[in-house]
XYZ file of C-alpha atoms in Angstrom:
175
model
C 246.257 2.035 35.586
C 243.547 1.156 37.526
C 239.862 0.783 36.389
C 236.689 3.281 36.886
C 236.355 1.378 40.499
C 239.254 0.685 41.444
C 240.120 4.585 41.160
C 236.739 6.083 42.923
C 238.271 3.374 45.500
C 241.733 4.104 46.031
C 240.325 8.154 46.264
C 238.401 7.004 49.525
C 235.453 8.095 47.689
C 232.175 5.374 47.754
C 232.555 2.069 46.130
C 229.768 2.810 42.980
C 229.558 -1.560 43.758
C 228.851 -3.701 46.284
C 231.772 -5.925 47.945
C 231.262 -9.459 46.871
C 230.519 -11.270 50.879
C 233.218 -14.011 51.548
C 232.137 -16.762 53.952
C 234.218 -18.357 53.603
C 236.768 -16.101 54.269
C 238.205 -15.302 57.291
C 240.690 -12.982 59.101
C 243.062 -12.543 61.980
C 244.489 -9.623 61.836
C 247.922 -9.380 64.815
C 249.140 -6.219 65.489
C 245.859 -4.363 63.471
C 247.362 -0.965 63.832
C 244.747 1.460 61.963
C 243.118 -1.491 59.577
C 245.054 -1.573 56.912
C 244.597 -5.268 55.955
C 240.643 -4.130 56.194
C 241.138 -1.294 54.329
C 243.285 -3.668 51.152
C 239.913 -6.280 51.499
C 237.339 -3.158 50.784
C 239.300 -1.789 48.111
C 239.258 -5.089 46.471
C 235.582 -5.212 46.892
C 236.227 -8.316 49.060
C 233.864 -8.355 52.697
C 235.026 -11.768 54.963
C 232.920 -13.279 56.838
C 234.839 -13.014 59.616
C 237.516 -10.662 61.284
C 239.015 -10.402 64.070
C 241.982 -7.626 65.340
C 244.419 -8.113 67.515
C 245.977 -4.692 69.162
C 246.569 -2.724 71.755
C 246.642 0.687 71.091
C 243.470 1.969 71.985
C 243.483 4.803 69.397
C 243.818 2.153 66.710
C 241.141 0.418 67.701
C 238.646 3.013 67.933
C 239.675 3.977 64.883
C 239.203 0.447 62.906
C 235.833 0.466 65.194
C 234.676 3.375 63.323
C 235.331 2.674 60.171
C 234.468 -1.538 60.399
C 232.269 -1.906 63.759
C 232.025 -5.821 62.376
C 235.884 -6.424 63.458
C 235.709 -7.690 66.585
C 238.278 -7.150 68.452
C 240.622 -9.595 70.505
C 243.480 -7.480 72.547
C 246.878 -8.638 72.961
C 248.337 -10.775 70.654
C 249.815 -12.609 73.380
C 245.980 -13.541 75.029
C 245.349 -15.192 71.435
C 245.076 -19.523 71.886
C 243.426 -22.303 70.557
C 240.603 -21.241 72.334
C 240.255 -18.342 70.673
C 240.640 -20.331 67.571
C 238.326 -22.605 68.603
C 235.081 -19.689 69.369
C 236.129 -17.884 66.243
C 235.441 -21.090 64.229
C 232.635 -21.729 66.292
C 231.256 -18.500 65.953
C 231.793 -19.082 61.868
C 231.791 -22.250 60.970
C 231.381 -21.254 57.166
C 235.162 -20.271 56.935
C 237.464 -22.208 54.893
C 239.966 -20.415 54.944
C 242.148 -17.972 57.266
C 244.074 -15.506 56.603
C 246.424 -14.077 59.681
C 248.233 -11.106 58.503
C 251.165 -10.594 60.371
C 253.377 -7.253 60.670
C 255.221 -7.183 64.357
C 256.954 -4.594 65.611
C 259.705 -3.681 64.131
C 261.385 -0.109 65.893
C 263.917 -3.505 66.651
C 264.860 -4.157 63.549
C 264.630 -1.085 61.576
C 268.100 0.755 60.406
C 266.201 4.356 61.038
C 266.217 3.605 64.644
C 269.964 4.537 64.920
C 270.031 4.945 68.539
C 268.009 2.455 70.120
C 268.467 -1.023 68.037
C 267.460 -4.248 69.174
C 267.389 -6.367 66.389
C 265.607 -9.694 67.496
C 267.016 -9.128 70.641
C 265.157 -6.491 71.337
C 261.990 -5.957 73.627
C 258.979 -6.070 70.718
C 260.479 -8.247 68.123
C 259.994 -11.650 70.415
C 256.351 -10.885 69.462
C 257.622 -12.478 66.008
C 256.755 -15.938 68.168
C 253.798 -14.826 69.516
C 252.677 -15.167 65.720
C 254.524 -17.989 64.822
C 252.766 -19.736 68.144
C 249.319 -18.834 66.743
C 250.162 -19.961 63.543
C 250.923 -23.470 64.839
C 247.383 -23.746 67.497
C 245.543 -21.925 64.134
C 246.447 -24.738 61.689
C 246.956 -27.486 64.514
C 242.923 -26.248 65.405
C 241.778 -25.765 62.219
C 243.227 -28.830 60.782
C 240.830 -31.539 58.050
C 238.179 -27.678 57.601
C 240.091 -24.752 57.295
C 243.198 -23.417 55.796
C 244.903 -21.142 57.754
C 247.818 -19.015 55.820
C 250.014 -16.447 57.036
C 250.986 -12.859 55.267
C 253.701 -11.341 56.870
C 255.316 -8.146 56.752
C 257.875 -6.181 58.176
C 260.611 -3.560 57.509
C 262.659 -4.256 54.308
C 265.807 -2.194 56.595
C 266.358 -5.101 58.519
C 269.760 -7.002 59.258
C 269.585 -9.693 56.499
C 270.967 -12.100 59.326
C 268.219 -11.223 61.108
C 265.689 -10.877 57.875
C 266.901 -14.671 56.812
C 266.226 -15.710 60.971
C 262.772 -14.186 60.904
C 261.890 -15.613 56.980
C 262.792 -18.755 58.739
C 260.774 -18.939 61.392
C 258.063 -18.329 59.395
C 258.550 -20.665 56.751
C 258.279 -17.941 53.574
C 260.717 -17.127 51.307
C 261.034 -13.199 51.646
C 260.148 -11.120 48.694
């Protein structure tokens, strides 16, 4: 079960304890939506030293800004480059571990989308390749001073063959 602190956090009541500032942790949340990863860290009592979000939905970014004014918004994931990594790491030189949570759009992959399910050939699915570009550029830039880790997620109802392709591209084992 949850501890009293965990229960309070899960219920959305103010935390009775102070968050631990984790200057050595940075986050580049691609496809950030309404800030689910930031909320998860909050529930765990972790406040990263840097938090950047990439999201194009204006309502979602307003939601995140209202809840977490310290989040820096980068806009479209396709605009994240080595220059972005240079800027983030120069602003936050103490960060030694960058998490990149990425849940690229699932509409083309979901079995619930029976009418327009296009799989990896769909218009939104190639955004998984942007995640790979972000990871390559981040790892290349941060080599020697910080680690860059991918935390990928997507819909469980994707076609098994397509899931295998994405898993291979991400260099992880699906769980």
